[in-house]
Amino acid sequence: MAKESTTIDVGEPSTVTKSSSHVVKDAKKKGFVAVASRGGAKRGLAIFDFLLRLAAIAVTIGAASVMYTAEETLPFFTQFLQFQAGYDDLPAFQYFVIAVAVVASYLVLSLPFSIVSIVRPHAVAPRLILLICDTLVVTLNTSAAAAAASITYLAHNGNQSTNWLPICQQFGDFCQNVSTAVVADSIAILFFIVLIIISAIALKRH
Amino acid sequence: MAKESTTIDVGEPSTVTKSSSHVVKDAKKKGFVAVASRGGAKRGLAIFDFLLRLAAIAVTIGAASVMYTAEETLPFFTQFLQFQAGYDDLPAFQYFVIAVAVVASYLVLSLPFSIVSIVRPHAVAPRLILLICDTLVVTLNTSAAAAAASITYLAHNGNQSTNWLPICQQFGDFCQNVSTAVVADSIAILFFIVLIIISAIALKRH
């Protein structure tokens, strides 16, 4: 009885081999082993994804708060004027704070999807959602970092042609904080690129 | 006769529904049709991808050349000084020209991979390569656009806190050209986001 059922089992794949559906045969034959090992690799990727997101949250919150608290008041003042520099003096830095805060919030909200990918490594929908949203958010993050970086460059070096004088000689600490925030956010961009590549590879292995 | 064949057709799915391998059954039964229609959908996506790349090439070359040729000489001059503004007066605009030219070159080089995706819609490797490279290049493109945009904003509005005066009152045409280039490049960023989403969906349907 058992032998009979075995011959039926073996016979079935061989007839299928003649048909063109090669993948279906493989999936049936190697079945559980292949699914399990692929699931392991996918779960590994998903765990790495989750850890990267945690790191990116830390980096973006750090960048946004360093920029937000960057402020310097010079120790001398005239009757009418106190010399002070803050992130809200320059629109590019305001944009940086808002955009990076949005990115950090998005990363927190994306954690559940990342957890779903760990629990169910073969689910395609959360992966695709993460990839598309990551792509949108990385452009937001890059634009914030680049806008702030170009203003920071100007603050350091000034520009002779347009007669914009550097302000970092006066506001050294402010410029240093701002530069730190920009560099931290650039690291977050690298994290995002790795996250997108992970999602793409996980989708491919489906 | 026709009626009989209809009853058989209706009967078959109801027995198979009892078994758990719903997808395998579908693949076996619809077999060739399913593969062909998926191939068709993928090919459609690949053709759309190719056309988007052509449009993005046009837009990025346009943006880079508008920025490169943006130049204005004021009709008055002193003994020592002629008032002139060009893209090479501001590092952010120089970066824009170089980065967008690199992006346009990348897009031209990516066309063969896009053509391979049209000819062989089920090939995974070119899709994955395109997705990863597109992700890298979209950050380059976004950084160029954002850096130039923040300087353009400054040129239009100036900044009172840092005493950077607007230059667009003098160099109106220059500012307009520069703004055009930034807007065109922003459209290219949208194209890139769509390209990445297309690649992700094509990978998913594998």
Short mmCIF file of C-alpha atoms in Angstrom, two decimals:
data_model
loop_
_atom_site.label_atom_id
_atom_site.label_comp_id
_atom_site.label_asym_id
_atom_site.label_seq_id
_atom_site.Cartn_x
_atom_site.Cartn_y
_atom_site.Cartn_z
CA MET A 1 0.00 0.00 0.00
CA ALA A 2 2.78 2.35 1.00
CA LYS A 3 4.88 1.31 -2.00
CA GLU A 4 1.99 1.95 -4.33
CA SER A 5 1.50 5.43 -3.03
CA THR A 6 5.26 6.08 -3.45
CA THR A 7 5.26 5.04 -7.11
CA ILE A 8 2.36 7.36 -7.70
CA ASP A 9 4.30 10.18 -6.03
CA VAL A 10 7.42 9.58 -8.15
CA GLY A 11 5.39 9.13 -11.30
CA GLU A 12 3.72 12.44 -10.98
CA PRO A 13 6.80 14.68 -11.21
CA SER A 14 8.22 12.76 -14.21
CA THR A 15 5.09 13.44 -16.24
CA VAL A 16 5.24 17.04 -15.24
CA THR A 17 8.88 17.24 -16.41
CA LYS A 18 7.75 16.72 -19.97
CA SER A 19 5.59 19.78 -19.72
CA SER A 20 7.24 23.17 -19.82
CA SER A 21 6.56 24.08 -16.19
CA HIS A 22 10.09 23.51 -14.92
CA VAL A 23 9.80 25.64 -11.81
CA VAL A 24 6.66 23.91 -10.61
CA LYS A 25 8.43 20.53 -10.78
CA ASP A 26 11.40 21.77 -8.81
CA ALA A 27 9.20 23.32 -6.20
CA LYS A 28 7.29 20.07 -5.83
CA LYS A 29 10.33 17.78 -5.81
CA LYS A 30 12.75 19.58 -3.55
CA GLY A 31 9.77 21.08 -1.84
CA PHE A 32 10.25 21.65 1.81
CA VAL A 33 14.07 21.81 1.92
CA ALA A 34 14.32 24.56 -0.66
CA VAL A 35 11.54 26.59 0.92
CA ALA A 36 13.11 26.28 4.36
CA SER A 37 16.62 27.39 3.27
CA ARG A 38 15.26 30.24 1.21
CA GLY A 39 13.07 31.25 4.13
CA GLY A 40 16.17 31.30 6.35
CA ALA A 41 18.08 33.57 3.98
CA LYS A 42 15.08 35.84 3.64
CA ARG A 43 14.62 35.97 7.40
CA GLY A 44 18.29 36.87 7.79
CA LEU A 45 17.84 39.70 5.32
CA ALA A 46 14.69 40.84 7.14
CA ILE A 47 16.49 40.88 10.51
CA PHE A 48 19.37 42.88 8.97
CA ASP A 49 16.76 45.23 7.51
CA PHE A 50 15.21 45.70 10.97
CA LEU A 51 18.57 46.42 12.63
CA LEU A 52 19.51 48.89 9.87
CA ARG A 53 16.21 50.68 10.42
CA LEU A 54 16.95 50.98 14.15
CA ALA A 55 20.40 52.40 13.36
CA ALA A 56 18.89 54.81 10.82
CA ILE A 57 16.33 55.99 13.41
CA ALA A 58 19.14 56.72 15.86
CA VAL A 59 21.19 58.56 13.23
CA THR A 60 18.31 60.66 11.86
CA ILE A 61 16.99 61.63 15.30
CA GLY A 62 20.55 62.54 16.24
CA ALA A 63 21.00 64.63 13.09
CA ALA A 64 17.69 66.43 13.48
CA SER A 65 18.27 67.23 17.16
CA VAL A 66 21.87 68.40 16.62
CA MET A 67 20.61 70.75 13.90
CA TYR A 68 17.65 71.84 16.04
CA THR A 69 19.83 72.71 19.03
CA ALA A 70 22.61 74.31 16.96
CA GLU A 71 22.66 77.84 18.26
CA GLU A 72 25.34 80.32 19.11
CA THR A 73 25.19 83.72 20.69
CA LEU A 74 28.31 85.82 20.40
CA PRO A 75 29.62 87.24 23.70
CA PHE A 76 29.45 90.84 22.53
CA PHE A 77 26.51 92.99 21.46
CA THR A 78 25.69 96.55 20.49
CA GLN A 79 22.87 98.68 21.74
CA PHE A 80 20.50 97.46 19.05
CA LEU A 81 21.80 94.11 18.02
CA GLN A 82 22.77 90.84 19.59
CA PHE A 83 24.70 88.52 17.33
CA GLN A 84 23.01 85.18 17.33
CA ALA A 85 22.81 82.28 14.89
CA GLY A 86 20.26 79.48 15.02
CA TYR A 87 18.92 76.86 12.65
CA ASP A 88 15.82 79.01 12.04
CA ASP A 89 17.87 81.82 10.53
CA LEU A 90 18.35 79.83 7.34
CA PRO A 91 15.43 78.23 5.49
CA ALA A 92 17.60 75.33 4.30
CA PHE A 93 18.32 74.36 7.91
CA GLN A 94 14.64 74.66 8.86
CA TYR A 95 13.81 72.38 5.93
CA PHE A 96 16.52 69.99 7.14
CA VAL A 97 15.04 69.75 10.64
CA ILE A 98 11.48 69.18 9.36
CA ALA A 99 12.45 66.74 6.60
CA VAL A 100 14.76 64.65 8.78
CA ALA A 101 12.12 64.55 11.53
CA VAL A 102 9.65 63.25 8.93
CA VAL A 103 12.20 60.65 7.82
CA ALA A 104 12.73 59.52 11.42
CA SER A 105 8.95 59.25 11.96
CA TYR A 106 8.61 57.24 8.75
CA LEU A 107 11.35 54.88 9.92
CA VAL A 108 9.52 54.29 13.22
CA LEU A 109 6.26 53.63 11.34
CA SER A 110 8.07 51.24 8.96
CA LEU A 111 9.26 49.01 11.80
CA PRO A 112 6.01 46.95 11.93
CA PHE A 113 6.35 46.14 8.22
CA SER A 114 9.92 45.10 8.82
CA ILE A 115 8.75 42.84 11.68
CA VAL A 116 6.10 41.30 9.39
CA SER A 117 8.93 40.52 6.95
CA ILE A 118 10.80 38.70 9.74
CA VAL A 119 7.75 36.72 10.86
CA ARG A 120 6.58 35.93 7.34
CA PRO A 121 9.72 35.97 5.16
CA HIS A 122 7.81 35.02 2.00
CA ALA A 123 5.25 37.81 2.17
CA VAL A 124 5.74 40.02 -0.88
CA ALA A 125 3.41 42.92 -0.07
CA PRO A 126 5.29 44.40 2.95
CA ARG A 127 8.58 44.17 1.03
CA LEU A 128 7.16 46.02 -1.94
CA ILE A 129 5.57 48.68 0.27
CA LEU A 130 8.87 49.16 2.13
CA LEU A 131 10.85 49.41 -1.12
CA ILE A 132 8.54 52.02 -2.65
CA CYS A 133 8.27 54.11 0.54
CA ASP A 134 12.03 53.86 1.15
CA THR A 135 12.63 55.16 -2.37
CA LEU A 136 10.35 58.14 -1.79
CA VAL A 137 11.84 58.89 1.62
CA VAL A 138 15.47 58.59 0.51
CA THR A 139 14.90 61.41 -1.99
CA LEU A 140 13.40 63.54 0.81
CA ASN A 141 16.36 62.74 3.03
CA THR A 142 18.92 63.41 0.28
CA SER A 143 17.32 66.71 -0.65
CA ALA A 144 17.42 67.85 2.99
CA ALA A 145 21.06 66.84 3.40
CA ALA A 146 22.15 68.40 0.09
CA ALA A 147 20.31 71.68 0.66
CA ALA A 148 21.81 72.01 4.14
CA ALA A 149 25.24 70.95 2.86
CA SER A 150 25.34 73.61 0.16
CA ILE A 151 24.40 76.32 2.68
CA THR A 152 26.96 74.96 5.14
CA TYR A 153 29.61 75.12 2.41
CA LEU A 154 28.62 78.72 1.76
CA ALA A 155 28.79 79.52 5.49
CA HIS A 156 32.29 78.07 5.65
CA ASN A 157 33.74 79.54 2.46
CA GLY A 158 31.45 82.35 1.39
CA ASN A 159 31.31 83.38 -2.25
CA GLN A 160 33.28 86.23 -3.74
CA SER A 161 31.27 86.60 -6.95
CA THR A 162 28.00 87.21 -5.14
CA ASN A 163 29.61 88.98 -2.20
CA TRP A 164 28.26 86.51 0.35
CA LEU A 165 30.71 86.53 3.24
CA PRO A 166 31.50 83.41 5.30
CA ILE A 167 29.91 83.45 8.75
CA CYS A 168 31.81 80.53 10.27
CA GLN A 169 34.67 82.74 11.43
CA GLN A 170 32.19 84.35 13.83
CA PHE A 171 29.90 81.42 14.50
CA GLY A 172 32.40 78.55 14.68
CA ASP A 173 30.46 76.30 17.05
CA PHE A 174 27.24 76.77 15.14
CA CYS A 175 28.93 75.77 11.88
CA GLN A 176 30.49 72.72 13.49
CA ASN A 177 27.14 71.50 14.81
CA VAL A 178 25.48 72.07 11.47
CA SER A 179 28.24 70.18 9.66
CA THR A 180 27.89 67.29 12.10
CA ALA A 181 24.17 67.09 11.41
CA VAL A 182 24.75 67.04 7.64
CA VAL A 183 27.38 64.30 7.90
CA ALA A 184 25.13 62.21 10.17
CA ASP A 185 22.27 62.53 7.72
CA SER A 186 24.56 61.47 4.87
CA ILE A 187 25.23 58.25 6.79
CA ALA A 188 21.46 57.75 7.02
CA ILE A 189 21.31 58.04 3.21
CA LEU A 190 23.81 55.18 2.92
CA PHE A 191 21.63 53.12 5.29
CA PHE A 192 18.62 53.80 3.08
CA ILE A 193 20.47 52.68 -0.06
CA VAL A 194 21.40 49.41 1.67
CA LEU A 195 17.75 49.00 2.82
CA ILE A 196 16.50 49.41 -0.75
CA ILE A 197 19.04 46.89 -2.07
CA ILE A 198 18.00 44.42 0.66
CA SER A 199 14.33 44.78 -0.31
CA ALA A 200 15.19 44.30 -3.99
CA ILE A 201 17.18 41.12 -3.29
CA ALA A 202 14.40 39.79 -1.05
CA LEU A 203 11.84 40.43 -3.79
CA LYS A 204 14.07 38.73 -6.36
CA ARG A 205 14.38 35.52 -4.34
CA HIS A 206 10.62 35.13 -4.29
CA MET B 1 -22.17 18.26 -27.40
CA ALA B 2 -21.30 21.82 -26.50
CA LYS B 3 -23.43 21.57 -23.41
CA GLU B 4 -21.63 18.38 -22.28
CA SER B 5 -18.18 19.89 -22.57
CA THR B 6 -19.36 22.83 -20.52
CA THR B 7 -20.48 20.61 -17.65
CA ILE B 8 -17.08 18.85 -17.63
CA ASP B 9 -15.28 22.18 -17.49
CA VAL B 10 -17.35 23.30 -14.55
CA GLY B 11 -16.86 19.98 -12.78
CA GLU B 12 -13.09 20.00 -12.89
CA PRO B 13 -12.35 23.09 -10.82
CA SER B 14 -14.74 22.00 -8.06
CA THR B 15 -12.78 18.75 -7.43
CA VAL B 16 -9.45 20.50 -7.54
CA THR B 17 -10.64 23.16 -5.15
CA LYS B 18 -10.66 20.52 -2.42
CA SER B 19 -6.89 20.02 -2.74
CA SER B 20 -4.69 22.59 -1.11
CA SER B 21 -2.33 23.28 -4.00
CA HIS B 22 -4.38 26.02 -5.52
CA VAL B 23 -1.55 27.89 -7.16
CA VAL B 24 0.12 24.79 -8.59
CA LYS B 25 -3.17 23.77 -10.13
CA ASP B 26 -3.60 27.13 -11.71
CA ALA B 27 -0.08 27.05 -13.08
CA LYS B 28 -0.62 23.58 -14.49
CA LYS B 29 -4.00 24.24 -15.94
CA LYS B 30 -3.63 27.67 -17.39
CA GLY B 31 0.05 26.86 -17.98
CA PHE B 32 1.14 28.49 -21.15
CA VAL B 33 -1.47 31.23 -21.11
CA ALA B 34 -0.41 32.42 -17.67
CA VAL B 35 3.29 32.49 -18.56
CA ALA B 36 2.56 34.31 -21.80
CA SER B 37 0.35 36.95 -20.19
CA ARG B 38 2.86 37.54 -17.39
CA GLY B 39 5.57 37.86 -20.00
CA GLY B 40 3.37 40.35 -21.81
CA ALA B 41 2.82 42.42 -18.67
CA LYS B 42 6.54 42.34 -17.95
CA ARG B 43 7.37 43.31 -21.49
CA GLY B 44 4.91 46.18 -21.24
CA LEU B 45 6.63 47.36 -18.05
CA ALA B 46 10.03 47.02 -19.74
CA ILE B 47 8.90 49.09 -22.74
CA PHE B 48 7.51 51.75 -20.38
CA ASP B 49 10.84 51.66 -18.52
CA PHE B 50 12.71 52.20 -21.80
CA LEU B 51 10.51 55.15 -22.82
CA LEU B 52 10.86 56.73 -19.37
CA ARG B 53 14.63 56.45 -19.65
CA LEU B 54 14.56 58.21 -23.02
CA ALA B 55 12.43 60.99 -21.50
CA ALA B 56 14.77 61.23 -18.50
CA ILE B 57 17.79 61.50 -20.83
CA ALA B 58 16.14 64.40 -22.65
CA VAL B 59 15.21 66.14 -19.39
CA THR B 60 18.63 65.73 -17.72
CA ILE B 61 20.59 66.80 -20.82
CA GLY B 62 18.25 69.79 -21.08
CA ALA B 63 18.73 70.67 -17.40
CA ALA B 64 22.52 70.34 -17.55
CA SER B 65 22.83 72.41 -20.72
CA VAL B 66 20.46 75.14 -19.51
CA MET B 67 22.55 75.41 -16.33
CA TYR B 68 25.81 75.29 -18.30
CA THR B 69 24.77 78.09 -20.64
CA ALA B 70 23.18 80.24 -17.92
CA GLU B 71 25.22 83.40 -18.06
CA GLU B 72 24.45 87.06 -17.87
CA THR B 73 26.63 90.12 -18.34
CA LEU B 74 25.20 93.36 -17.12
CA PRO B 75 25.20 96.20 -19.68
CA PHE B 76 27.24 98.54 -17.48
CA PHE B 77 30.76 98.23 -16.13
CA THR B 78 33.32 100.23 -14.19
CA GLN B 79 36.94 100.72 -15.01
CA PHE B 80 38.00 97.64 -13.09
CA LEU B 81 34.96 95.45 -12.99
CA GLN B 82 32.48 93.94 -15.37
CA PHE B 83 29.40 92.51 -13.72
CA GLN B 84 28.91 88.98 -14.91
CA ALA B 85 27.26 85.87 -13.52
CA GLY B 86 27.82 82.33 -14.74
CA TYR B 87 27.22 78.84 -13.43
CA ASP B 88 30.90 78.56 -12.50
CA ASP B 89 30.63 81.40 -10.00
CA LEU B 90 28.82 79.15 -7.54
CA PRO B 91 30.17 75.71 -6.56
CA ALA B 92 26.65 74.31 -6.12
CA PHE B 93 25.87 75.08 -9.77
CA GLN B 94 29.16 73.56 -10.93
CA TYR B 95 28.29 70.44 -8.94
CA PHE B 96 24.84 70.46 -10.56
CA VAL B 97 26.27 70.52 -14.09
CA ILE B 98 28.76 67.73 -13.39
CA ALA B 99 26.33 65.52 -11.44
CA VAL B 100 23.47 65.87 -13.93
CA ALA B 101 25.86 65.16 -16.82
CA VAL B 102 26.93 61.99 -14.99
CA VAL B 103 23.25 61.06 -14.50
CA ALA B 104 22.53 61.58 -18.20
CA SER B 105 25.55 59.45 -19.15
CA TYR B 106 24.39 56.72 -16.77
CA LEU B 107 20.93 56.79 -18.35
CA VAL B 108 22.43 56.33 -21.83
CA LEU B 109 24.55 53.43 -20.56
CA SER B 110 21.50 51.86 -18.86
CA LEU B 111 19.54 51.68 -22.14
CA PRO B 112 21.08 48.32 -23.22
CA PHE B 113 19.98 46.75 -19.90
CA SER B 114 16.49 48.13 -20.46
CA ILE B 115 16.48 46.62 -23.98
CA VAL B 116 17.57 43.25 -22.55
CA SER B 117 14.55 43.48 -20.20
CA ILE B 118 12.29 44.00 -23.21
CA VAL B 119 13.78 41.11 -25.20
CA ARG B 120 13.92 38.75 -22.22
CA PRO B 121 11.15 39.89 -19.84
CA HIS B 122 11.86 37.12 -17.33
CA ALA B 123 15.57 37.84 -16.86
CA VAL B 124 16.12 38.89 -13.24
CA ALA B 125 19.75 40.06 -13.35
CA PRO B 126 19.34 43.17 -15.57
CA ARG B 127 16.32 44.26 -13.52
CA LEU B 128 18.23 43.97 -10.26
CA ILE B 129 21.25 45.80 -11.70
CA LEU B 130 18.99 48.58 -12.99
CA LEU B 131 17.19 48.89 -9.65
CA ILE B 132 20.41 49.13 -7.60
CA CYS B 133 22.11 51.57 -10.01
CA ASP B 134 18.94 53.68 -10.31
CA THR B 135 18.84 53.94 -6.52
CA LEU B 136 22.44 55.12 -6.38
CA VAL B 137 21.97 57.59 -9.22
CA VAL B 138 18.70 59.03 -7.90
CA THR B 139 20.50 60.13 -4.73
CA LEU B 140 23.21 61.79 -6.86
CA ASN B 141 20.53 63.52 -8.93
CA THR B 142 18.53 64.60 -5.88
CA SER B 143 21.60 65.97 -4.12
CA ALA B 144 22.51 68.03 -7.21
CA ALA B 145 18.98 69.41 -7.56
CA ALA B 146 18.62 70.19 -3.85
CA ALA B 147 22.02 71.88 -3.54
CA ALA B 148 21.31 74.05 -6.58
CA ALA B 149 17.76 74.73 -5.38
CA SER B 150 18.90 76.01 -1.99
CA ILE B 151 21.44 78.37 -3.63
CA THR B 152 18.80 79.49 -6.13
CA TYR B 153 16.44 80.25 -3.24
CA LEU B 154 19.19 82.29 -1.63
CA ALA B 155 19.86 84.13 -4.89
CA HIS B 156 16.17 85.02 -5.13
CA ASN B 157 15.48 85.97 -1.53
CA GLY B 158 18.82 86.53 0.12
CA ASN B 159 19.18 86.12 3.87
CA GLN B 160 18.98 88.95 6.35
CA SER B 161 20.51 87.11 9.31
CA THR B 162 23.73 86.34 7.49
CA ASN B 163 23.65 89.52 5.39
CA TRP B 164 23.67 87.63 2.09
CA LEU B 165 21.94 89.91 -0.41
CA PRO B 166 19.75 88.60 -3.24
CA ILE B 167 21.43 88.81 -6.64
CA CYS B 168 18.38 88.10 -8.79
CA GLN B 169 17.37 91.75 -8.93
CA GLN B 170 20.53 92.35 -10.94
CA PHE B 171 20.86 89.02 -12.69
CA GLY B 172 17.24 88.24 -13.51
CA ASP B 173 17.80 86.15 -16.64
CA PHE B 174 20.55 84.13 -14.99
CA CYS B 175 18.27 83.30 -12.07
CA GLN B 176 15.46 82.31 -14.37
CA ASN B 177 17.66 79.92 -16.34
CA VAL B 178 19.03 78.41 -13.16
CA SER B 179 15.53 77.91 -11.75
CA THR B 180 14.43 76.25 -15.00
CA ALA B 181 17.32 73.81 -14.76
CA VAL B 182 16.46 72.93 -11.15
CA VAL B 183 12.78 72.36 -11.99
CA ALA B 184 13.69 70.19 -15.00
CA ASP B 185 16.00 68.10 -12.86
CA SER B 186 13.23 67.67 -10.27
CA ILE B 187 11.06 66.16 -13.01
CA ALA B 188 13.91 63.75 -13.75
CA ILE B 189 13.84 62.71 -10.06
CA LEU B 190 10.14 61.82 -10.43
CA PHE B 191 11.01 59.73 -13.52
CA PHE B 192 13.66 57.91 -11.50
CA ILE B 193 11.21 57.11 -8.70
CA VAL B 194 8.79 55.64 -11.26
CA LEU B 195 11.67 53.66 -12.81
CA ILE B 196 12.58 52.16 -9.44
CA ILE B 197 8.95 51.24 -8.72
CA ILE B 198 8.68 49.60 -12.18
CA SER B 199 11.80 47.53 -11.49
CA ALA B 200 10.46 46.49 -8.08
CA ILE B 201 7.11 45.39 -9.52
CA ALA B 202 8.85 43.50 -12.34
CA LEU B 203 11.06 41.71 -9.79
CA LYS B 204 8.02 40.87 -7.68
CA ARG B 205 6.14 39.26 -10.56
CA HIS B 206 9.00 36.82 -11.11
#
